mmCIF file of C-alpha atoms in Angstrom:
data_model
loop_
_atom_site.group_PDB
_atom_site.id
_atom_site.type_symbol
_atom_site.label_atom_id
_atom_site.label_comp_id
_atom_site.label_asym_id
_atom_site.label_seq_id
_atom_site.Cartn_x
_atom_site.Cartn_y
_atom_site.Cartn_z
ATOM 1 C CA LYS A 1 -3.470 -22.599 -8.773
ATOM 2 C CA ASN A 2 -2.073 -19.710 -6.760
ATOM 3 C CA GLU A 3 -3.668 -16.340 -7.346
ATOM 4 C CA VAL A 4 -0.216 -14.766 -7.640
ATOM 5 C CA GLU A 5 2.473 -16.576 -9.602
ATOM 6 C CA GLN A 6 6.066 -15.454 -9.889
ATOM 7 C CA SER A 7 8.720 -16.574 -12.340
ATOM 8 C CA PRO A 8 11.366 -17.660 -12.202
ATOM 9 C CA GLN A 9 11.438 -19.182 -8.723
ATOM 10 C CA ASN A 10 15.227 -19.034 -8.694
ATOM 11 C CA LEU A 11 17.546 -16.855 -10.717
ATOM 12 C CA THR A 12 21.327 -16.669 -10.824
ATOM 13 C CA ALA A 13 22.947 -13.784 -12.658
ATOM 14 C CA GLN A 14 26.393 -12.366 -13.190
ATOM 15 C CA GLU A 15 27.194 -8.927 -11.881
ATOM 16 C CA GLY A 16 26.195 -6.283 -14.390
ATOM 17 C CA GLU A 17 23.423 -8.289 -16.051
ATOM 18 C CA PHE A 18 19.930 -6.957 -16.685
ATOM 19 C CA ILE A 19 17.423 -8.931 -14.625
ATOM 20 C CA THR A 20 13.689 -9.413 -15.063
ATOM 21 C CA ILE A 21 11.338 -10.999 -12.542
ATOM 22 C CA ASN A 22 7.752 -11.624 -13.565
ATOM 23 C CA CYS A 23 4.497 -11.644 -11.635
ATOM 24 C CA SER A 24 1.153 -12.809 -12.993
ATOM 25 C CA TYR A 25 -2.082 -12.656 -11.058
ATOM 26 C CA SER A 26 -5.568 -13.985 -11.621
ATOM 27 C CA VAL A 27 -7.712 -11.576 -9.585
ATOM 28 C CA GLY A 28 -8.729 -7.995 -10.141
ATOM 29 C CA ILE A 29 -6.548 -5.680 -8.132
ATOM 30 C CA SER A 30 -6.457 -2.162 -6.776
ATOM 31 C CA ALA A 31 -2.656 -2.151 -6.350
ATOM 32 C CA LEU A 32 0.416 -4.324 -6.751
ATOM 33 C CA HIS A 33 3.458 -4.295 -4.481
ATOM 34 C CA TRP A 34 7.029 -5.411 -5.021
ATOM 35 C CA LEU A 35 8.942 -6.277 -1.865
ATOM 36 C CA GLN A 36 12.533 -7.280 -1.169
ATOM 37 C CA GLN A 37 13.504 -9.761 1.533
ATOM 38 C CA HIS A 38 17.182 -9.980 2.403
ATOM 39 C CA PRO A 39 18.880 -13.122 3.744
ATOM 40 C CA GLY A 40 18.583 -11.754 7.279
ATOM 41 C CA GLY A 41 14.822 -11.887 6.833
ATOM 42 C CA GLY A 42 13.840 -8.215 6.824
ATOM 43 C CA ILE A 43 11.217 -7.174 4.264
ATOM 44 C CA VAL A 44 11.310 -3.821 2.520
ATOM 45 C CA SER A 45 8.707 -2.352 0.211
ATOM 46 C CA LEU A 46 10.214 -1.407 -3.153
ATOM 47 C CA PHE A 47 7.253 -0.261 -5.226
ATOM 48 C CA MET A 48 3.525 0.070 -5.172
ATOM 49 C CA LEU A 49 1.828 0.287 -8.558
ATOM 50 C CA SER A 50 -1.684 0.653 -9.809
ATOM 51 C CA SER A 51 -0.750 1.461 -13.416
ATOM 52 C CA GLY A 52 2.161 2.189 -15.724
ATOM 53 C CA LYS A 53 5.743 2.221 -14.594
ATOM 54 C CA LYS A 54 7.867 3.347 -11.660
ATOM 55 C CA LYS A 55 11.637 3.756 -11.379
ATOM 56 C CA HIS A 56 13.859 4.018 -8.353
ATOM 57 C CA GLY A 57 17.591 3.974 -8.944
ATOM 58 C CA ARG A 58 18.429 0.772 -10.836
ATOM 59 C CA LEU A 59 15.015 -0.747 -10.196
ATOM 60 C CA ILE A 60 12.082 -0.426 -12.582
ATOM 61 C CA ALA A 61 8.606 -1.859 -12.044
ATOM 62 C CA THR A 62 5.933 -2.067 -14.718
ATOM 63 C CA ILE A 63 2.379 -3.272 -14.684
ATOM 64 C CA ASN A 64 -0.093 -4.204 -17.413
ATOM 65 C CA ILE A 65 -3.548 -4.253 -15.845
ATOM 66 C CA GLN A 66 -5.269 -5.740 -18.899
ATOM 67 C CA GLU A 67 -2.837 -8.668 -19.049
ATOM 68 C CA LYS A 68 -2.698 -9.015 -15.226
ATOM 69 C CA HIS A 69 1.070 -8.955 -15.306
ATOM 70 C CA SER A 70 3.890 -7.026 -13.691
ATOM 71 C CA SER A 71 7.650 -7.092 -14.106
ATOM 72 C CA LEU A 72 10.490 -5.989 -11.880
ATOM 73 C CA HIS A 73 13.697 -5.094 -13.696
ATOM 74 C CA ILE A 74 17.123 -4.568 -12.189
ATOM 75 C CA THR A 75 19.696 -2.836 -14.370
ATOM 76 C CA ALA A 76 23.436 -3.271 -13.843
ATOM 77 C CA SER A 77 22.867 -5.930 -11.180
ATOM 78 C CA HIS A 78 25.190 -6.124 -8.188
ATOM 79 C CA PRO A 79 25.806 -8.837 -5.567
ATOM 80 C CA ARG A 80 24.057 -6.650 -2.996
ATOM 81 C CA ASP A 81 20.852 -7.119 -5.038
ATOM 82 C CA SER A 82 20.861 -10.779 -3.970
ATOM 83 C CA ALA A 83 17.592 -11.299 -2.120
ATOM 84 C CA VAL A 84 14.107 -12.743 -2.428
ATOM 85 C CA TYR A 85 11.790 -10.510 -4.442
ATOM 86 C CA ILE A 86 8.123 -10.819 -3.583
ATOM 87 C CA CYS A 87 5.110 -9.701 -5.578
ATOM 88 C CA ALA A 88 1.875 -9.001 -3.704
ATOM 89 C CA VAL A 89 -1.502 -7.809 -4.964
ATOM 90 C CA ARG A 90 -4.320 -6.045 -3.196
ATOM 91 C CA PRO A 91 -7.755 -7.245 -4.338
ATOM 92 C CA PRO A 92 -10.707 -4.880 -4.496
ATOM 93 C CA TRP A 93 -12.548 -4.096 -1.263
ATOM 94 C CA ASN A 94 -15.300 -6.632 -1.973
ATOM 95 C CA TYR A 95 -13.017 -9.615 -2.560
ATOM 96 C CA GLY A 96 -13.945 -12.695 -0.539
ATOM 97 C CA GLY A 97 -12.532 -13.057 2.968
ATOM 98 C CA ALA A 98 -10.515 -10.371 4.713
ATOM 99 C CA THR A 99 -11.005 -7.114 2.913
ATOM 100 C CA ASN A 100 -7.679 -5.641 3.922
ATOM 101 C CA LYS A 101 -5.396 -8.405 2.812
ATOM 102 C CA LEU A 102 -2.553 -8.612 0.354
ATOM 103 C CA ILE A 103 -2.129 -11.813 -1.632
ATOM 104 C CA PHE A 104 1.531 -12.721 -1.807
ATOM 105 C CA GLY A 105 3.524 -14.675 -4.350
ATOM 106 C CA THR A 106 6.046 -17.194 -3.098
ATOM 107 C CA GLY A 107 8.983 -15.059 -4.145
ATOM 108 C CA THR A 108 11.907 -15.194 -6.563
ATOM 109 C CA LEU A 109 15.300 -15.989 -5.072
ATOM 110 C CA LEU A 110 17.921 -13.912 -6.888
ATOM 111 C CA ALA A 111 21.643 -14.545 -6.543
ATOM 112 C CA VAL A 112 23.998 -12.135 -8.277
ATOM 113 C CA GLN A 113 27.504 -13.458 -8.544
ATOM 114 C CA PRO A 114 30.561 -11.166 -8.774
ATOM 115 C CA ASN B 1 12.138 6.814 13.923
ATOM 116 C CA ALA B 2 12.654 3.151 14.772
ATOM 117 C CA GLY B 3 9.867 2.115 12.378
ATOM 118 C CA VAL B 4 8.314 -1.247 13.244
ATOM 119 C CA THR B 5 9.992 -3.209 16.011
ATOM 120 C CA GLN B 6 9.290 -6.797 17.036
ATOM 121 C CA THR B 7 10.358 -8.847 20.020
ATOM 122 C CA PRO B 8 11.611 -11.454 20.504
ATOM 123 C CA LYS B 9 13.725 -12.237 17.425
ATOM 124 C CA PHE B 10 13.784 -15.963 18.164
ATOM 125 C CA ARG B 11 11.804 -18.231 20.455
ATOM 126 C CA ILE B 12 11.435 -21.939 21.058
ATOM 127 C CA LEU B 13 8.209 -23.102 22.690
ATOM 128 C CA LYS B 14 7.005 -26.448 23.888
ATOM 129 C CA ILE B 15 3.631 -27.742 22.710
ATOM 130 C CA GLY B 16 0.871 -26.219 24.815
ATOM 131 C CA GLN B 17 2.858 -23.232 26.043
ATOM 132 C CA SER B 18 1.676 -19.704 25.402
ATOM 133 C CA MET B 19 3.476 -16.539 24.457
ATOM 134 C CA THR B 20 2.968 -13.036 23.150
ATOM 135 C CA LEU B 21 4.813 -11.624 20.180
ATOM 136 C CA GLN B 22 5.258 -7.901 20.609
ATOM 137 C CA CYS B 23 4.970 -5.332 17.817
ATOM 138 C CA THR B 24 5.372 -1.577 18.112
ATOM 139 C CA GLN B 25 5.444 1.162 15.497
ATOM 140 C CA ASP B 26 6.332 4.813 15.979
ATOM 141 C CA MET B 27 5.023 6.181 12.678
ATOM 142 C CA ASN B 28 1.494 6.893 13.926
ATOM 143 C CA HIS B 29 0.112 4.402 11.414
ATOM 144 C CA ASN B 30 -3.529 3.447 11.648
ATOM 145 C CA TYR B 31 -3.241 0.031 10.034
ATOM 146 C CA MET B 32 -1.262 -2.823 11.527
ATOM 147 C CA TYR B 33 -0.935 -6.436 10.377
ATOM 148 C CA TRP B 34 0.406 -9.786 11.495
ATOM 149 C CA TYR B 35 1.666 -12.232 8.886
ATOM 150 C CA ARG B 36 3.241 -15.634 9.016
ATOM 151 C CA GLN B 37 5.754 -16.885 6.473
ATOM 152 C CA ASP B 38 6.194 -20.609 5.963
ATOM 153 C CA PRO B 39 8.903 -22.141 3.741
ATOM 154 C CA GLY B 40 7.936 -22.095 0.073
ATOM 155 C CA MET B 41 4.713 -20.215 0.781
ATOM 156 C CA GLY B 42 3.689 -16.631 0.418
ATOM 157 C CA LEU B 43 3.033 -14.558 3.507
ATOM 158 C CA LYS B 44 -0.381 -15.180 5.014
ATOM 159 C CA LEU B 45 -2.366 -12.601 6.967
ATOM 160 C CA ILE B 46 -3.251 -13.694 10.497
ATOM 161 C CA TYR B 47 -4.969 -10.605 11.928
ATOM 162 C CA TYR B 48 -5.109 -6.940 11.158
ATOM 163 C CA SER B 49 -6.215 -3.730 12.826
ATOM 164 C CA VAL B 50 -7.510 -0.499 11.327
ATOM 165 C CA GLY B 51 -7.043 1.521 14.501
ATOM 166 C CA ALA B 52 -6.930 1.333 18.280
ATOM 167 C CA GLY B 53 -9.690 -0.894 19.584
ATOM 168 C CA ILE B 54 -10.516 -2.419 16.179
ATOM 169 C CA THR B 55 -9.180 -5.772 15.011
ATOM 170 C CA ASP B 56 -10.311 -8.351 12.484
ATOM 171 C CA LYS B 57 -9.359 -11.804 11.285
ATOM 172 C CA GLY B 58 -7.189 -12.444 8.280
ATOM 173 C CA GLU B 59 -6.797 -15.657 6.323
ATOM 174 C CA VAL B 60 -5.272 -17.859 9.044
ATOM 175 C CA PRO B 61 -6.464 -16.623 12.475
ATOM 176 C CA ASN B 62 -7.003 -19.962 14.224
ATOM 177 C CA GLY B 63 -4.803 -20.409 17.277
ATOM 178 C CA TYR B 64 -4.028 -16.697 17.612
ATOM 179 C CA ASN B 65 -5.467 -13.644 19.306
ATOM 180 C CA VAL B 66 -4.678 -9.952 19.065
ATOM 181 C CA SER B 67 -5.494 -6.716 20.807
ATOM 182 C CA ARG B 68 -4.943 -3.077 19.887
ATOM 183 C CA SER B 69 -5.255 -0.874 22.939
ATOM 184 C CA THR B 70 -2.993 1.860 21.542
ATOM 185 C CA THR B 71 -2.077 3.111 18.074
ATOM 186 C CA GLU B 72 1.530 2.014 18.614
ATOM 187 C CA ASP B 73 1.176 -1.560 19.855
ATOM 188 C CA PHE B 74 -0.312 -4.668 18.261
ATOM 189 C CA PRO B 75 0.645 -7.815 20.194
ATOM 190 C CA LEU B 76 -0.070 -11.310 18.870
ATOM 191 C CA ARG B 77 -0.958 -13.988 21.402
ATOM 192 C CA LEU B 78 -0.490 -17.735 20.983
ATOM 193 C CA GLU B 79 -2.476 -19.502 23.682
ATOM 194 C CA LEU B 80 -1.713 -23.199 23.151
ATOM 195 C CA ALA B 81 1.304 -23.518 20.899
ATOM 196 C CA ALA B 82 1.237 -26.284 18.293
ATOM 197 C CA PRO B 83 3.950 -27.489 15.887
ATOM 198 C CA SER B 84 1.869 -26.094 13.004
ATOM 199 C CA GLN B 85 2.588 -22.626 14.379
ATOM 200 C CA THR B 86 6.307 -23.001 13.721
ATOM 201 C CA SER B 87 6.928 -20.131 11.332
ATOM 202 C CA VAL B 88 8.430 -16.698 10.908
ATOM 203 C CA TYR B 89 6.067 -13.964 12.035
ATOM 204 C CA PHE B 90 6.106 -10.470 10.612
ATOM 205 C CA CYS B 91 4.328 -7.424 11.902
ATOM 206 C CA ALA B 92 3.659 -4.576 9.472
ATOM 207 C CA SER B 93 1.994 -1.195 9.488
ATOM 208 C CA SER B 94 0.678 1.320 6.982
ATOM 209 C CA TYR B 95 -0.821 4.776 7.207
ATOM 210 C CA ARG B 96 -3.881 3.808 5.222
ATOM 211 C CA GLN B 97 -5.042 0.623 3.587
ATOM 212 C CA THR B 98 -5.108 1.354 -0.095
ATOM 213 C CA TYR B 99 -2.278 2.849 -2.148
ATOM 214 C CA ASN B 100 0.012 2.890 0.873
ATOM 215 C CA GLU B 101 3.123 0.805 1.269
ATOM 216 C CA GLN B 102 3.456 -1.461 4.270
ATOM 217 C CA PHE B 103 6.439 -1.195 6.604
ATOM 218 C CA PHE B 104 7.605 -4.492 8.026
ATOM 219 C CA GLY B 105 9.262 -5.401 11.281
ATOM 220 C CA PRO B 106 12.367 -7.633 11.342
ATOM 221 C CA GLY B 107 10.399 -10.786 12.103
ATOM 222 C CA THR B 108 10.199 -13.342 14.906
ATOM 223 C CA ARG B 109 11.320 -16.896 14.230
ATOM 224 C CA LEU B 110 9.209 -19.246 16.330
ATOM 225 C CA THR B 111 9.759 -22.966 16.723
ATOM 226 C CA VAL B 112 7.246 -25.156 18.545
ATOM 227 C CA LEU B 113 8.577 -28.553 19.614
#
């Protein structure tokens, strides 16, 4: 079982719809990141959370530390939101292996149709 | 600021050849990282550096080497290319490790035949 699971793997929405992408993780974390990867391949950091909720424009990210779960919401979706959305968690400093690593989910492919 | 730049964008290698993937950042970031992204898999950390002269292995370091002689540059070396190294490689940087976002380069798509 992957330490970071995202759902759904693929999502198709109509323009204007409210979208939710989920991320569940099985390890303790010090922070959680949401990233966006466009079809051209470039990766952009959207949010970094350690608790609560953050909002940037039409994007909202929430995290529930007790339930080990985070959600990324997109309001009033637009075709330009079409991308792969990646969740990544940072384990505590004493986690096994490389101490500076992020553990990445496999991503959610979002297609927003006009 | 250009951010994080990577060269080349694409490369095809024959088995056994070597090459260096270049990565440069102009944000004066201490931390730099190399990841590989394989289809259907999450990004995996190859090597990272916490400052000039200091590097350490990530999850999948075999077949790769790195150096960090300056704050700006973090090249990744493939000595004997193998088909298993066919992947998309991303370089990233951050000011600090914890509670800091990572800035990614545009990626290098490498094919080993």
